[in-house]
Coordinates of C-alpha atoms in Angstrom, one line a residue:
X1 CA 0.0 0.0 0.0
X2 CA 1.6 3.7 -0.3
X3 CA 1.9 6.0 1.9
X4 CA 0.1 9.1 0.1
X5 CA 0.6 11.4 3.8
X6 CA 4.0 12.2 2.6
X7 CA 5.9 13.0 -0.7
X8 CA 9.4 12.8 -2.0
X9 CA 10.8 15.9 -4.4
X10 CA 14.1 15.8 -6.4
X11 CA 15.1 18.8 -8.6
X12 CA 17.6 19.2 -10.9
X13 CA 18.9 22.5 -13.3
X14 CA 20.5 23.6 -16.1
X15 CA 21.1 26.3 -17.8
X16 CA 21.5 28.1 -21.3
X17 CA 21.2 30.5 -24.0
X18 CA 18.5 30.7 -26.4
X19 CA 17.1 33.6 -28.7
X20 CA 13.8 34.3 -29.5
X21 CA 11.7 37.7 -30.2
X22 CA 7.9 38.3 -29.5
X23 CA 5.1 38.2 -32.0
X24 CA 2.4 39.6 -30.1
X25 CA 1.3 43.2 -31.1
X26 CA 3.2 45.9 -29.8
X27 CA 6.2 43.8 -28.8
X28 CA 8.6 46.7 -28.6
X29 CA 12.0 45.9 -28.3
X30 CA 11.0 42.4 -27.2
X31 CA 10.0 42.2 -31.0
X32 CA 14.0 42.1 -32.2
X33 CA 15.7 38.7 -31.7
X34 CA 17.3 38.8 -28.1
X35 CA 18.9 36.3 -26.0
X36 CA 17.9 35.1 -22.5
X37 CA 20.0 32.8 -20.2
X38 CA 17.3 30.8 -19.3
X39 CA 17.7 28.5 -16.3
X40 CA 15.6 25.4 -16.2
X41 CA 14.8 23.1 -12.7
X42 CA 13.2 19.8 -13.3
X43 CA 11.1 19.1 -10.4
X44 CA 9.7 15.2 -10.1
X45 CA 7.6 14.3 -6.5
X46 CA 5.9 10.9 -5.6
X47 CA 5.2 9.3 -2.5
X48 CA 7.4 6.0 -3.0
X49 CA 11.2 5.1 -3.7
X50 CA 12.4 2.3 -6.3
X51 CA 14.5 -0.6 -4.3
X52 CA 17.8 1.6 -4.3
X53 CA 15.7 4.5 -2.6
X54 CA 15.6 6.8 -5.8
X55 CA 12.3 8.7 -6.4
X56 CA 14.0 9.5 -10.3
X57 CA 17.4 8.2 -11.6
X58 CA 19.0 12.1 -11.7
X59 CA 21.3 9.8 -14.6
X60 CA 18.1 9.9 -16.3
X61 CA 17.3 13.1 -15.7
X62 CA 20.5 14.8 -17.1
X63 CA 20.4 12.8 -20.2
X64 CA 17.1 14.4 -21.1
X65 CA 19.0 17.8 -20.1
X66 CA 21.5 17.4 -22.1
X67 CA 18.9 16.5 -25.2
X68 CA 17.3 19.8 -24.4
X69 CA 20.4 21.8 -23.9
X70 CA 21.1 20.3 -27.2
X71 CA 18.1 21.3 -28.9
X72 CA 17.8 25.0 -27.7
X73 CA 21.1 26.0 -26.7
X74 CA 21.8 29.2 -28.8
X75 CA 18.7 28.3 -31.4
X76 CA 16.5 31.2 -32.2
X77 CA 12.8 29.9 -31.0
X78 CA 10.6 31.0 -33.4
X79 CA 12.8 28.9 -35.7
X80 CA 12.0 25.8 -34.4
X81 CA 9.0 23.7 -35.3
X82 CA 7.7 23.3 -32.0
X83 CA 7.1 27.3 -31.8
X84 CA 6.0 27.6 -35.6
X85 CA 3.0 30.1 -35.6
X86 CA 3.1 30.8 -31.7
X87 CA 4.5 33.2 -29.4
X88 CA 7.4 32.1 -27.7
X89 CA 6.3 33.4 -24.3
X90 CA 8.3 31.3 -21.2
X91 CA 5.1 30.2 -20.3
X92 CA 5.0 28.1 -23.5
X93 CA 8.8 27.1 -23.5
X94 CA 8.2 25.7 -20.0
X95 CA 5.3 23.7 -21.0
X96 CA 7.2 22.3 -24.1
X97 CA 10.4 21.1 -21.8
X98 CA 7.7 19.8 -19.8
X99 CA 6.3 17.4 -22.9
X100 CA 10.5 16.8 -23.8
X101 CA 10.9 15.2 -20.5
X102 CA 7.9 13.4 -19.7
X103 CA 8.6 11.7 -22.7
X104 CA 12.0 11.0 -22.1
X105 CA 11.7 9.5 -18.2
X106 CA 9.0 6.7 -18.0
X107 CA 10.3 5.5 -14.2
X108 CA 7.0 5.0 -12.2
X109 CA 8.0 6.6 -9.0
X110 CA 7.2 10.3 -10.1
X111 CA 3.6 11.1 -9.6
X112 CA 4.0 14.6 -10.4
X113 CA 6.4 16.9 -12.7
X114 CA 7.1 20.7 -12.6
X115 CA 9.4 22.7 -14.8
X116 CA 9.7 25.8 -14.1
X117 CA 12.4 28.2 -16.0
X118 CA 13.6 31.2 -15.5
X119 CA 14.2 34.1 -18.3
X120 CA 16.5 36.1 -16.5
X121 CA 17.0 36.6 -13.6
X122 CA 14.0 38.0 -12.0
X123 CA 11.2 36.2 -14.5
X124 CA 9.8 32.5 -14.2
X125 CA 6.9 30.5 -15.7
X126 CA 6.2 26.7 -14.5
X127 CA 4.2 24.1 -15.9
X128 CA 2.9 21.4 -13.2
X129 CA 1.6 17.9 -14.8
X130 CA 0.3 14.7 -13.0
X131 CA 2.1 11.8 -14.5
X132 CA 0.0 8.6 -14.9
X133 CA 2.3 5.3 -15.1

């Protein structure tokens, strides 16, 4: 039986560079390509441990870091696919890790996921999904 009164939480982070520029009306300067060192914490919580007391494999977890780092790291945004005919607000971005790393990690223990990344140093957006396995 689990124990639901009480939940485990492991985080990891990265960071990079990635350009992007605003499409939303009246963008201002936001509307020329700029970059943003975006910082990005992978948040995984669940009420039970495999048998070597892991709630996440942080192995696991860097490998689909570095597969992001990889994809984004110094790519303009709106270039990409992913962002084609969008607005590459942070709030989107973070949602979009999100969907790169729920597919990448299927261990069972995680019940719930948050990425949350930064744009700066003083701006955030998260995204917070239940994972059923």
């Amino acid at each position: 039986m689990t124990n639901t009164n009480h939940m485990y939480e492991l985080a990891v982070t990265r960071d990079f560079v990635a350009q992007h520029y605003l499409t939303v009306p009246d963008p201002g300067a936001e509307g020329n390509v700029h970059s943003h060192r975006y910082a990005v914490e992978l948040r995984f919580a669940g009420p039970t441990l495999d048998e070597y007391g892991y709630l996440v494999d942080i192995d696991a977890v860097n490998a689909a870091l570095d597969s992001i780092e990889k994809r984004y790291r110094d790519a303009t945004l709106n270039d990409l696919p992913e962002f084609e005919g969008t607005n590459p607000s942070v709030e989107r971005f973070a949602r979009l890790l999100g969907d790169r790393v729920e597919n990448a990690i299927s261990e069972p223990n995680p019940t719930q996921f948050l990425v949350r990344l930064w744009e700066g140093e003083s701006a955030w957006a998260s995204h917070h999904r239940s994972l059923d396995r």
